[in-house]
Tab-separated table of C-alpha atoms and ligand atoms in Angstrom:
chain	number	residue	atom	x	y	z
C	173	UNK	CA	0.000	0.000	0.000
C	174	UNK	CA	1.119	3.535	-0.668
C	175	UNK	CA	0.439	6.323	1.824
C	176	UNK	CA	-2.716	7.479	0.045
C	177	UNK	CA	-4.230	4.000	0.313
C	178	UNK	CA	-3.168	3.683	3.948
C	179	UNK	CA	-4.744	7.010	4.880
C	180	UNK	CA	-7.906	6.251	2.871
C	181	UNK	CA	-8.376	2.699	4.137
C	182	UNK	CA	-7.135	3.103	7.729
C	183	UNK	CA	-6.069	-0.538	8.120
C	184	UNK	CA	-5.864	-0.411	11.926
C	185	UNK	CA	-4.008	-3.310	13.502
C	186	UNK	CA	-2.435	-4.341	10.219
C	187	UNK	CA	1.304	-4.788	9.828
C	188	UNK	CA	2.573	-2.897	6.789
C	189	UNK	CA	5.669	-1.650	5.061
C	190	UNK	CA	5.953	1.816	3.488
C	191	UNK	CA	8.698	3.630	1.650
C	192	UNK	CA	8.983	7.376	1.360
C	193	UNK	CA	10.883	10.534	2.187
C	194	UNK	CA	11.106	12.326	5.511
C	195	UNK	CA	9.345	15.674	5.473
C	196	UNK	CA	10.054	16.438	9.125
C	197	UNK	CA	11.336	14.632	12.194
C	198	UNK	CA	10.066	16.244	15.393
C	199	UNK	CA	11.265	15.693	18.948
C	200	UNK	CA	13.291	12.694	17.820
C	201	UNK	CA	9.985	10.844	17.815
C	202	UNK	CA	7.500	11.877	15.067
C	203	UNK	CA	8.370	11.350	11.421
C	204	UNK	CA	6.163	12.919	8.756
C	205	UNK	CA	6.661	10.528	5.858
C	206	UNK	CA	5.533	11.250	2.310
C	207	UNK	CA	5.710	9.077	-0.797
C	208	UNK	CA	4.118	11.447	-3.304
C	209	UNK	CA	0.843	9.549	-3.592
C	210	UNK	CA	-0.992	12.250	-1.634
C	211	UNK	CA	-0.394	15.687	-0.172
C	212	UNK	CA	-0.929	14.144	3.276
C	213	UNK	CA	1.922	12.709	5.315
C	214	UNK	CA	1.881	9.501	7.285
C	215	UNK	CA	2.961	9.999	10.866
C	216	UNK	CA	5.429	7.411	12.079
C	217	UNK	CA	5.854	7.298	15.837
C	218	UNK	CA	9.339	6.065	16.539
C	219	UNK	CA	9.724	3.430	19.167
C	220	UNK	CA	13.231	3.998	20.548
C	221	UNK	CA	13.585	0.455	21.737
C	222	UNK	CA	13.440	-0.811	18.191
C	223	UNK	CA	16.007	1.591	16.718
C	224	UNK	CA	19.693	2.114	17.255
C	225	UNK	CA	21.144	5.530	18.050
C	226	UNK	CA	22.894	5.256	14.685
C	227	UNK	CA	19.635	4.908	12.695
C	228	UNK	CA	17.928	7.728	14.601
C	229	UNK	CA	20.766	10.074	13.625
C	230	UNK	CA	20.266	9.247	9.967
C	231	UNK	CA	16.549	10.139	9.988
C	232	UNK	CA	16.784	13.691	8.695
C	233	UNK	CA	14.687	15.848	6.399
C	234	UNK	CA	14.844	14.435	2.871
C	235	UNK	CA	16.142	10.981	3.818
C	236	UNK	CA	14.518	8.008	2.135
C	237	UNK	CA	13.150	5.376	4.498
C	238	UNK	CA	11.570	1.974	4.534
C	239	UNK	CA	9.373	1.602	7.590
C	240	UNK	CA	7.893	-1.612	8.837
C	241	UNK	CA	5.207	-1.198	11.486
C	242	UNK	CA	1.679	-1.504	12.766
C	243	UNK	CA	-1.117	0.908	11.939
C	244	UNK	CA	-2.762	2.287	15.079
C	245	UNK	CA	-5.310	4.954	15.916
C	246	UNK	CA	-3.503	8.230	16.397
C	247	UNK	CA	-2.972	9.471	19.907
C	248	UNK	CA	-2.317	13.010	18.725
C	249	UNK	CA	-4.132	15.662	16.760
C	250	UNK	CA	-3.866	16.247	13.015
C	251	UNK	CA	-4.272	12.699	11.798
C	252	UNK	CA	-6.524	9.750	12.530
C	253	UNK	CA	-3.972	6.994	12.130
C	254	UNK	CA	-0.265	6.598	12.619
C	255	UNK	CA	2.366	3.948	12.242
C	256	UNK	CA	4.217	2.418	15.171
C	257	UNK	CA	7.503	1.271	13.772
C	258	UNK	CA	8.958	-2.134	14.236
C	259	UNK	CA	11.931	-1.492	12.012
C	260	UNK	CA	13.229	1.483	10.084
C	261	UNK	CA	15.732	1.104	7.310
C	262	UNK	CA	17.411	4.190	5.881
C	263	UNK	CA	17.458	3.600	2.121
C	264	UNK	CA	19.115	6.902	1.286
C	265	UNK	CA	20.726	9.473	3.585
C	266	UNK	CA	20.108	13.096	2.804
C	267	UNK	CA	23.179	14.852	4.245
C	268	UNK	CA	21.390	17.458	6.371
C	269	UNK	CA	24.144	20.042	6.142
C	270	UNK	CA	23.778	20.159	2.344
C	271	UNK	CA	20.111	19.372	1.696
C	272	UNK	CA	18.561	22.633	0.494
C	273	UNK	CA	14.940	21.826	1.383
C	274	UNK	CA	14.263	22.617	4.995
C	275	UNK	CA	10.991	22.106	6.829
C	276	UNK	CA	9.999	25.752	6.361
C	277	UNK	CA	8.446	27.792	3.620
C	278	UNK	CA	10.791	28.446	0.697
C	279	UNK	CA	10.155	31.079	-1.950
C	280	UNK	CA	9.008	29.920	-5.371
C	281	UNK	CA	12.039	31.703	-6.877
C	282	UNK	CA	14.383	29.651	-4.729
C	283	UNK	CA	12.561	26.440	-5.575
C	284	UNK	CA	12.946	27.192	-9.300
C	285	UNK	CA	16.711	27.165	-8.753
C	286	UNK	CA	16.454	23.650	-7.343
C	287	UNK	CA	13.936	22.316	-9.862
C	288	UNK	CA	15.493	18.855	-9.505
C	289	UNK	CA	14.358	18.688	-5.868
C	290	UNK	CA	11.150	20.701	-5.922
C	291	UNK	CA	8.939	17.676	-6.750
C	292	UNK	CA	9.525	16.684	-3.104
C	293	UNK	CA	7.746	19.700	-1.686
C	294	UNK	CA	4.094	19.668	-0.726
C	295	UNK	CA	3.223	22.471	-3.111
C	296	UNK	CA	4.842	20.916	-6.164
C	297	UNK	CA	3.449	17.504	-5.298
C	298	UNK	CA	-0.023	19.049	-5.303
C	299	UNK	CA	0.574	20.965	-8.547
C	300	UNK	CA	1.888	17.986	-10.470
C	301	UNK	CA	-0.768	15.579	-9.278
C	302	UNK	CA	-3.234	18.223	-10.438
C	303	UNK	CA	-1.438	18.543	-13.771
C	304	UNK	CA	-1.781	14.809	-14.263
C	305	UNK	CA	-5.479	14.831	-13.408
C	306	UNK	CA	-6.114	17.748	-15.758
C	307	UNK	CA	-4.467	16.090	-18.727
C	308	UNK	CA	-6.416	12.921	-17.995
C	309	UNK	CA	-9.651	14.929	-17.834
C	310	UNK	CA	-8.835	16.551	-21.186
C	311	UNK	CA	-8.364	13.176	-22.874
C	312	UNK	CA	-11.481	11.815	-21.186
C	313	UNK	CA	-13.549	14.787	-22.285
C	314	UNK	CA	-12.606	14.454	-25.929
C	315	UNK	CA	-12.775	10.674	-25.971
C	316	UNK	CA	-16.235	10.680	-24.364
C	317	UNK	CA	-17.394	13.210	-26.933
C	318	UNK	CA	-16.316	11.230	-29.993
C	319	UNK	CA	-13.058	13.012	-30.802
C	320	UNK	CA	-9.971	11.283	-32.165
C	321	UNK	CA	-6.543	12.279	-30.898
C	322	UNK	CA	-4.027	13.042	-33.648
C	323	UNK	CA	-0.288	13.222	-32.968
C	324	UNK	CA	0.684	16.201	-35.063
C	325	UNK	CA	4.389	16.580	-35.863
C	326	UNK	CA	6.905	18.357	-33.659
C	327	UNK	CA	9.246	19.114	-36.557
C	328	UNK	CA	7.545	21.082	-39.318
C	329	UNK	CA	8.376	23.104	-42.395
C	330	UNK	CA	5.671	25.722	-41.902
C	331	UNK	CA	4.984	28.566	-39.509
C	332	UNK	CA	1.396	27.940	-38.417
C	333	UNK	CA	0.929	31.273	-36.695
C	334	UNK	CA	2.917	33.252	-39.256
C	335	UNK	CA	4.623	35.113	-36.437
C	336	UNK	CA	8.151	33.930	-37.256
C	337	UNK	CA	8.895	32.935	-33.668
C	338	UNK	CA	10.407	29.535	-34.365
C	339	UNK	CA	13.322	27.421	-33.203
C	340	UNK	CA	15.294	26.099	-36.143
C	341	UNK	CA	15.914	22.352	-36.454
C	342	UNK	CA	19.103	21.640	-38.367
C	343	UNK	CA	22.058	19.280	-38.458
C	344	UNK	CA	24.222	21.631	-40.509
C	345	UNK	CA	27.509	22.726	-38.972
C	346	UNK	CA	26.812	26.343	-37.961
C	347	UNK	CA	30.465	27.305	-38.389
C	348	UNK	CA	30.668	25.903	-41.909
C	349	UNK	CA	27.264	25.547	-43.577
C	350	UNK	CA	26.957	24.605	-47.256
C	351	UNK	CA	26.349	27.685	-49.375
C	352	UNK	CA	24.529	28.539	-52.582
C	353	UNK	CA	26.337	30.475	-55.280
C	354	UNK	CA	24.876	33.754	-53.994
C	355	UNK	CA	26.348	33.070	-50.545
C	356	UNK	CA	23.078	32.119	-48.835
C	357	UNK	CA	22.830	28.875	-46.899
C	358	UNK	CA	21.876	25.844	-48.965
C	359	UNK	CA	19.127	24.247	-46.881
C	360	UNK	CA	18.693	21.519	-49.489
C	361	UNK	CA	21.790	19.975	-47.922
C	362	UNK	CA	20.180	19.950	-44.475
C	363	UNK	CA	18.758	16.796	-42.863
C	364	UNK	CA	15.217	17.194	-44.230
C	365	UNK	CA	16.306	18.818	-47.483
C	366	UNK	CA	14.571	22.048	-46.502
C	367	UNK	CA	14.313	24.549	-43.670
C	368	UNK	CA	12.555	23.053	-40.652
C	369	UNK	CA	11.621	24.214	-37.185
C	370	UNK	CA	9.909	23.107	-33.990
C	371	UNK	CA	6.162	23.511	-34.305
C	372	UNK	CA	4.401	26.553	-32.835
C	373	UNK	CA	0.996	24.851	-33.131
C	374	UNK	CA	-0.481	21.572	-34.372
C	375	UNK	CA	-3.479	23.343	-35.842
C	376	UNK	CA	-2.772	23.181	-39.561
C	377	UNK	CA	-2.159	19.439	-39.442
C	378	UNK	CA	-5.174	18.943	-37.148
C	379	UNK	CA	-7.294	20.710	-39.766
C	380	UNK	CA	-6.252	18.152	-42.384
C	381	UNK	CA	-7.468	15.382	-40.097
C	382	UNK	CA	-10.719	17.159	-39.159
C	383	UNK	CA	-11.483	17.257	-42.885
C	384	UNK	CA	-11.352	13.456	-42.911
C	385	UNK	CA	-12.136	12.253	-39.403
C	386	UNK	CA	-14.607	14.982	-38.420
C	387	UNK	CA	-13.745	15.677	-34.790
C	388	UNK	CA	-10.103	15.557	-33.757
C	389	UNK	CA	-7.752	17.108	-31.245
C	390	UNK	CA	-4.057	17.271	-30.685
C	391	UNK	CA	-2.341	17.727	-27.325
C	392	UNK	CA	1.363	18.201	-27.574
C	393	UNK	CA	4.336	20.405	-26.879
C	394	UNK	CA	4.685	23.624	-28.848
C	395	UNK	CA	7.651	25.946	-29.042
C	396	UNK	CA	7.917	29.690	-29.382
C	397	UNK	CA	11.125	31.634	-29.651
C	398	UNK	CA	9.544	34.851	-28.455
C	399	UNK	CA	11.583	36.843	-26.022
C	400	UNK	CA	8.792	37.207	-23.469
C	401	UNK	CA	9.956	37.179	-19.889
C	402	UNK	CA	6.549	37.220	-18.262
C	403	UNK	CA	4.658	35.112	-15.735
C	404	UNK	CA	2.439	33.851	-18.596
C	405	UNK	CA	4.914	32.836	-21.303
C	406	UNK	CA	7.056	29.766	-21.826
C	407	UNK	CA	9.277	28.936	-24.795
C	408	UNK	CA	8.070	25.318	-24.551
C	409	UNK	CA	4.472	24.787	-23.519
C	410	UNK	CA	1.718	22.260	-24.078
C	411	UNK	CA	-1.376	23.040	-26.051
C	412	UNK	CA	-4.716	21.302	-26.512
C	413	UNK	CA	-6.086	21.933	-29.987
C	414	UNK	CA	-9.445	20.508	-31.045
C	415	UNK	CA	-10.584	20.950	-34.636
C	416	UNK	CA	-14.122	20.173	-35.785
C	417	UNK	CA	-15.616	19.911	-39.269
C	418	UNK	CA	-18.953	21.752	-39.676
C	419	UNK	CA	-18.536	23.809	-36.480
C	420	UNK	CA	-18.922	27.549	-36.880
C	421	UNK	CA	-17.526	30.131	-34.485
C	422	UNK	CA	-20.413	29.864	-32.033
C	423	UNK	CA	-20.226	26.050	-31.932
C	424	UNK	CA	-16.525	26.551	-31.275
C	425	UNK	CA	-17.282	28.805	-28.294
C	426	UNK	CA	-19.754	26.255	-26.917
C	427	UNK	CA	-17.149	23.507	-27.204
C	428	UNK	CA	-14.434	25.535	-25.485
C	429	UNK	CA	-16.705	26.628	-22.649
C	430	UNK	CA	-18.042	23.119	-22.107
C	431	UNK	CA	-14.540	21.612	-22.182
C	432	UNK	CA	-13.130	24.125	-19.685
C	433	UNK	CA	-16.030	23.630	-17.293
C	434	UNK	CA	-15.749	19.854	-17.577
C	435	UNK	CA	-12.045	19.674	-16.723
C	436	UNK	CA	-12.426	22.127	-13.844
C	437	UNK	CA	-15.329	20.118	-12.424
C	438	UNK	CA	-13.315	16.926	-12.907
C	439	UNK	CA	-10.484	18.106	-10.676
C	440	UNK	CA	-12.904	19.594	-8.134
C	441	UNK	CA	-14.373	16.098	-7.809
C	442	UNK	CA	-11.133	14.112	-8.019
C	443	UNK	CA	-8.366	16.244	-6.507
C	444	UNK	CA	-10.025	17.404	-3.314
C	445	UNK	CA	-6.986	17.104	-1.013
C	446	UNK	CA	-4.580	18.850	-3.354
C	447	UNK	CA	-7.033	21.638	-4.136
C	448	UNK	CA	-7.806	22.150	-0.451
C	449	UNK	CA	-4.100	22.379	0.238
C	450	UNK	CA	-3.585	24.953	-2.542
C	451	UNK	CA	-6.673	26.855	-1.395
C	452	UNK	CA	-5.287	27.174	2.148
C	453	UNK	CA	-1.858	28.029	0.800
C	454	UNK	CA	-3.276	30.929	-1.189
C	455	UNK	CA	-5.194	32.250	1.806
C	456	UNK	CA	-2.023	32.119	3.949
C	457	UNK	CA	-0.010	33.823	1.202
C	458	UNK	CA	-2.446	36.682	0.849
C	459	UNK	CA	-3.058	37.208	4.562
C	460	UNK	CA	-0.854	40.280	4.687
C	461	UNK	CA	-2.603	41.962	1.760
C	462	UNK	CA	-5.432	44.478	2.137
C	463	UNK	CA	-8.790	42.863	1.430
C	464	UNK	CA	-9.299	44.426	-1.998
C	465	UNK	CA	-5.916	43.105	-3.161
C	466	UNK	CA	-6.690	39.497	-2.251
C	467	UNK	CA	-7.907	37.143	-4.950
C	468	UNK	CA	-11.044	35.068	-4.741
C	469	UNK	CA	-10.226	31.934	-2.686
C	470	UNK	CA	-9.279	29.101	-5.020
C	471	UNK	CA	-12.237	26.768	-4.475
C	472	UNK	CA	-14.744	29.623	-4.764
C	473	UNK	CA	-13.090	30.780	-7.968
C	474	UNK	CA	-13.232	27.316	-9.549
C	475	UNK	CA	-16.854	26.875	-8.554
C	476	UNK	CA	-17.647	30.308	-9.898
C	477	UNK	CA	-16.178	29.513	-13.315
C	478	UNK	CA	-17.696	26.031	-13.487
C	479	UNK	CA	-21.176	27.325	-12.699
C	480	UNK	CA	-21.438	30.631	-14.570
C	481	UNK	CA	-21.993	31.319	-18.239
C	482	UNK	CA	-19.075	32.984	-19.943
C	483	UNK	CA	-19.822	36.455	-21.312
C	484	UNK	CA	-19.670	36.802	-25.103
C	485	UNK	CA	-18.611	40.187	-26.347
C	486	UNK	CA	-17.407	41.368	-29.748
C	487	UNK	CA	-14.062	43.083	-30.116
C	488	UNK	CA	-15.883	46.250	-31.246
C	489	UNK	CA	-18.021	46.324	-28.062
C	490	UNK	CA	-14.901	45.646	-25.984
C	491	UNK	CA	-13.089	48.603	-27.517
C	492	UNK	CA	-16.015	50.864	-26.614
C	493	UNK	CA	-15.979	49.589	-23.027
C	494	UNK	CA	-12.223	50.059	-22.749
C	495	UNK	CA	-12.190	53.482	-24.369
C	496	UNK	CA	-14.732	54.717	-21.834
C	497	UNK	CA	-13.136	52.966	-18.869
C	498	UNK	CA	-11.655	54.840	-15.917
C	499	UNK	CA	-8.092	53.534	-16.306
C	500	UNK	CA	-8.140	54.557	-19.967
C	501	UNK	CA	-9.470	58.051	-19.291
C	502	UNK	CA	-7.107	58.551	-16.363
C	503	UNK	CA	-4.232	57.161	-18.447
C	504	UNK	CA	-3.652	54.373	-15.946
C	505	UNK	CA	-3.221	51.783	-18.692
C	506	UNK	CA	0.296	51.464	-20.015
C	507	UNK	CA	-1.223	51.240	-23.507
C	508	UNK	CA	-4.056	53.738	-23.946
C	509	UNK	CA	-6.871	52.526	-26.188
C	510	UNK	CA	-7.609	55.183	-28.732
C	511	UNK	CA	-8.829	53.575	-31.901
C	512	UNK	CA	-10.632	50.567	-33.197
C	513	UNK	CA	-7.991	48.160	-34.477
C	514	UNK	CA	-5.692	48.350	-31.446
C	515	UNK	CA	-4.329	45.033	-30.199
C	516	UNK	CA	-5.473	44.252	-26.670
C	517	UNK	CA	-2.764	43.937	-24.036
C	518	UNK	CA	-3.094	41.769	-20.993
C	519	UNK	CA	-3.969	44.838	-18.850
C	520	UNK	CA	-7.034	45.418	-21.070
C	521	UNK	CA	-8.037	41.773	-21.053
C	522	UNK	CA	-7.807	41.673	-17.282
C	523	UNK	CA	-9.795	44.880	-16.924
C	524	UNK	CA	-12.640	43.397	-18.977
C	525	UNK	CA	-12.668	40.110	-17.070
C	526	UNK	CA	-11.865	41.201	-13.536
C	527	UNK	CA	-13.325	44.698	-13.329
C	528	UNK	CA	-15.969	45.131	-15.988
C	529	UNK	CA	-17.675	41.760	-16.377
C	530	UNK	CA	-16.407	39.857	-13.326
C	531	UNK	CA	-16.633	36.611	-15.300
C	532	UNK	CA	-14.725	34.737	-17.997
C	533	UNK	CA	-15.219	36.514	-21.310
C	534	UNK	CA	-15.198	35.260	-24.885
C	535	UNK	CA	-14.127	38.081	-27.170
C	536	UNK	CA	-14.795	37.542	-30.854
C	537	UNK	CA	-14.694	39.123	-34.314
C	538	UNK	CA	-11.288	40.759	-34.032
C	539	UNK	CA	-9.718	43.021	-36.678
C	540	UNK	CA	-8.147	40.878	-39.396
C	541	UNK	CA	-4.924	42.859	-39.133
C	542	UNK	CA	-4.070	41.627	-35.603
C	543	UNK	CA	-4.917	37.940	-36.139
C	544	UNK	CA	-3.422	34.998	-38.056
C	545	UNK	CA	-3.904	34.411	-41.786
C	546	UNK	CA	-6.132	31.331	-41.493
C	547	UNK	CA	-9.111	32.962	-39.769
C	548	UNK	CA	-12.342	33.371	-41.725
C	549	UNK	CA	-12.945	36.849	-43.056
C	550	UNK	CA	-16.319	38.359	-42.123
C	551	UNK	CA	-18.662	40.044	-44.619
C	552	UNK	CA	-17.482	43.454	-43.395
C	553	UNK	CA	-14.097	42.705	-44.964
C	554	UNK	CA	-12.186	43.951	-41.914
C	555	UNK	CA	-12.897	41.529	-39.059
C	556	UNK	CA	-12.273	37.807	-38.768
C	557	UNK	CA	-14.126	35.007	-36.984
C	558	UNK	CA	-11.615	34.846	-34.143
C	559	UNK	CA	-12.296	34.189	-30.484
C	560	UNK	CA	-10.156	34.538	-27.383
C	561	UNK	CA	-11.281	33.338	-23.971
C	562	UNK	CA	-10.106	35.524	-21.122
C	563	UNK	CA	-9.912	34.246	-17.546
C	564	UNK	CA	-9.561	36.140	-14.282
C	565	UNK	CA	-5.951	36.406	-13.132
C	566	UNK	CA	-4.729	34.800	-16.369
C	567	UNK	CA	-5.897	36.858	-19.328
C	568	UNK	CA	-5.984	34.863	-22.566
C	569	UNK	CA	-6.336	31.145	-21.915
C	570	UNK	CA	-7.826	30.100	-25.274
C	571	UNK	CA	-7.291	31.410	-28.788
C	572	UNK	CA	-9.277	30.031	-31.683
C	573	UNK	CA	-11.314	30.752	-34.785
C	574	UNK	CA	-13.543	29.600	-37.567
C	575	UNK	CA	-11.132	28.807	-40.387
C	576	UNK	CA	-11.110	30.388	-43.815
C	577	UNK	CA	-12.568	27.584	-45.922
C	578	UNK	CA	-12.829	29.499	-49.238
C	579	UNK	CA	-9.914	28.682	-51.510
C	580	UNK	CA	-9.625	32.053	-53.248
C	581	UNK	CA	-9.928	34.091	-50.078
C	582	UNK	CA	-7.365	31.923	-48.273
C	583	UNK	CA	-4.921	32.078	-51.194
C	584	UNK	CA	-5.194	35.851	-51.171
C	585	UNK	CA	-4.667	35.988	-47.395
C	586	UNK	CA	-1.553	33.833	-47.656
C	587	UNK	CA	-0.157	36.234	-50.239
C	588	UNK	CA	-1.173	39.341	-48.243
C	589	UNK	CA	0.603	37.979	-45.155
C	590	UNK	CA	3.771	37.454	-47.183
C	591	UNK	CA	3.754	33.686	-46.615
C	592	UNK	CA	5.379	31.535	-49.285
C	593	UNK	CA	2.617	29.558	-50.915
C	594	UNK	CA	4.960	26.590	-51.505
C	595	UNK	CA	5.261	26.034	-47.772
C	596	UNK	CA	1.468	25.621	-47.469
C	597	UNK	CA	0.384	24.010	-50.744
C	598	UNK	CA	-1.029	21.006	-48.913
C	599	UNK	CA	-3.072	23.231	-46.591
C	600	UNK	CA	-4.497	25.176	-49.515
C	601	UNK	CA	-5.406	21.979	-51.361
C	602	UNK	CA	-7.898	20.967	-48.651
C	603	UNK	CA	-9.916	24.045	-49.703
C	604	UNK	CA	-9.985	22.751	-53.277
C	605	UNK	CA	-11.192	19.241	-52.481
C	606	UNK	CA	-14.415	19.081	-50.479
C	607	UNK	CA	-13.884	22.139	-48.330
C	608	UNK	CA	-16.329	22.914	-45.511
C	609	UNK	CA	-16.954	25.212	-42.592
C	610	UNK	CA	-14.735	24.163	-39.674
C	611	UNK	CA	-13.375	25.613	-36.453
C	612	UNK	CA	-10.984	24.953	-33.635
C	613	UNK	CA	-9.054	26.501	-30.794
C	614	UNK	CA	-5.904	26.213	-28.738
C	615	UNK	CA	-6.049	25.929	-24.961
C	616	UNK	CA	-2.736	26.686	-23.260
C	617	UNK	CA	-2.302	23.797	-20.836
C	618	UNK	CA	0.019	25.610	-18.419
C	619	UNK	CA	-2.264	28.644	-18.316
C	620	UNK	CA	-5.083	26.266	-17.418
C	621	UNK	CA	-3.012	24.711	-14.617
C	622	UNK	CA	-2.042	28.167	-13.393
C	623	UNK	CA	-5.698	29.012	-13.119
C	624	UNK	CA	-6.739	25.776	-11.447
C	625	UNK	CA	-3.839	25.689	-8.975
C	626	UNK	CA	-3.893	29.388	-8.109
C	627	UNK	CA	-0.180	29.676	-8.917
C	628	UNK	CA	0.883	33.052	-10.220
C	629	UNK	CA	3.921	32.135	-12.322
C	630	UNK	CA	3.671	29.777	-15.287
C	631	UNK	CA	7.189	28.481	-14.520
C	632	UNK	CA	5.763	26.745	-11.457
C	633	UNK	CA	3.253	24.527	-13.233
C	634	UNK	CA	5.512	22.857	-15.809
C	635	UNK	CA	8.101	20.355	-14.547
C	636	UNK	CA	11.064	21.956	-16.319
C	637	UNK	CA	10.368	25.470	-17.593
C	638	UNK	CA	12.057	26.690	-20.762
C	639	UNK	CA	12.281	30.474	-20.882
C	640	UNK	CA	14.759	32.922	-22.427
C	641	UNK	CA	18.271	32.137	-21.127
C	642	UNK	CA	17.030	29.235	-19.057
C	643	UNK	CA	17.110	25.502	-19.817
C	644	UNK	CA	19.130	24.276	-16.855
C	645	UNK	CA	17.228	21.203	-15.788
Q	920	4AD	O1	-3.449	32.111	-29.411
Q	920	4AD	P1	-2.469	31.072	-29.864
Q	920	4AD	O2	-1.155	31.543	-30.383
Q	920	4AD	O3	-3.253	30.207	-30.928
Q	920	4AD	C1	-2.738	29.200	-31.701
Q	920	4AD	O4	-1.624	28.762	-31.643
Q	920	4AD	C2	-3.783	28.565	-32.590
Q	920	4AD	N1	-3.079	27.839	-33.647
Q	920	4AD	C3	-4.664	27.679	-31.766
Q	920	4AD	C4	-5.749	27.015	-32.576
Q	920	4AD	O5	-6.643	27.688	-33.025
Q	920	4AD	N2	-5.655	25.711	-32.755
Q	920	4AD	O6	-2.176	30.073	-28.662
Q	920	4AD	C5	-3.238	29.372	-28.047
Q	920	4AD	C6	-3.094	29.391	-26.541
Q	920	4AD	C7	-3.136	30.781	-25.925
Q	920	4AD	O7	-4.465	31.214	-25.742
Q	920	4AD	C8	-2.415	30.553	-24.611
Q	920	4AD	O8	-3.279	29.960	-23.667
Q	920	4AD	C9	-1.376	29.530	-24.993
Q	920	4AD	O9	-1.821	28.884	-26.162
Q	920	4AD	N3	-0.058	30.146	-25.257
Q	920	4AD	C10	0.990	30.089	-24.433
Q	920	4AD	N4	1.148	29.495	-23.231
Q	920	4AD	C11	2.353	29.596	-22.640
Q	920	4AD	N5	3.416	30.246	-23.176
Q	920	4AD	C12	3.310	30.841	-24.386
Q	920	4AD	N6	4.370	31.452	-24.916
Q	920	4AD	C13	2.057	30.786	-25.064
Q	920	4AD	N7	1.597	31.238	-26.247
Q	920	4AD	C14	0.316	30.847	-26.348
Q	921	MG	MG1	-3.676	34.101	-29.104
């Protein structure tokens, strides 16, 4: 049995063996043992008679133990059962003078510097069990709703978002690459015989499959070489991208809202201990703040999102709201909204969600000029069928659209965006052979975990964050 099973089943009187790591060792008598199966620790009450002085000395924070003992009703407060040891074996010493994790609260910044050890803390245990449950819920949601998962490629020859923020994949020797006569690099000599990069999105390939299998999704790593040092950006992140034939933009919104509510409800039902821990953690963290600076307690926030309809608001309406807002008039925004067509910054998104509507918001029908080439052009000729979902504390969590399904319009858009048609010939062909209305979106997995866990920095919800100048672990 692992510690979760022991705590759940309370096998009083039974003789068991557990393995785990020492969280704390109090008064040379009480060991809080954790094996990662739950946020809760098993209390081992050390019976001196059974242990040598030598062994007792080696029971320090971080040490790995095997404990053989009998489960009894707890004499103390804080737990209902405990383990009376018969024999303790130290499987791995932890060298107390060097072990950086002490039984006290460490800052998240410090823990990022010891990312190889942070999975042993209560907070990271809770976050990564939650991450697991969320990805399981995502797969369950799509499977139960008749979607097929497609593994879209990691190495691609196209730039799906057209933003040029890609990591090159090459086996050429950078100090001596083969050259063309005009001095440019001859990519034909490279491994794939062309320029390739790590994918920024699986969307274009998912579209090809939606136009054959109907309802598909991809859930994989994506890479962006944008130099954004923020609490919301990673250079390597995971994205969930469903794509559905015959869905228009409003079907797409329904799908995204339903999916988000489902996965949030799933973890509320299945990750109670971890969420309660994170809920309490947030309350403790924000204790010192004035009341109006504190965020909504985690469990209330999750319930609120799971139970309320998201607001739907067009970009044009949003611009009116923002233009007339207090922070805009008082020039409190860093970027003042003056005209229709302005790109929304995260300060504007958060104003709409947190101050104006007080609910998640789906913004749609954005200006064509600030969105990607593949979005369907509206009749007005200046907006596209785009949608972004904005969440409190997070800003944009989903970006999606109805796709441009008309061959001529798409071909023109590709040209207008300065994209080489040869790199997308296969994408364009789908619009020539049995094209149809279809839509999809991308849900940033780490932004979702940030929201659900109440963490404030995206680097703390991915096991090994990749950000500018940082790929240590
Ligand atoms: O809005 P984005 O760039 O949309 C796409 O990539 C589309 N191809 C998706 C689609 O329609 N299939 O990214 C989608 C989401 C964002 O809303 C955000 O949640 C997340 O991906 N995201 C990032 N997450 C972490 N770090 C980054 N650098 C991110 N960039 C986008
Ligand atoms: Mg976006």
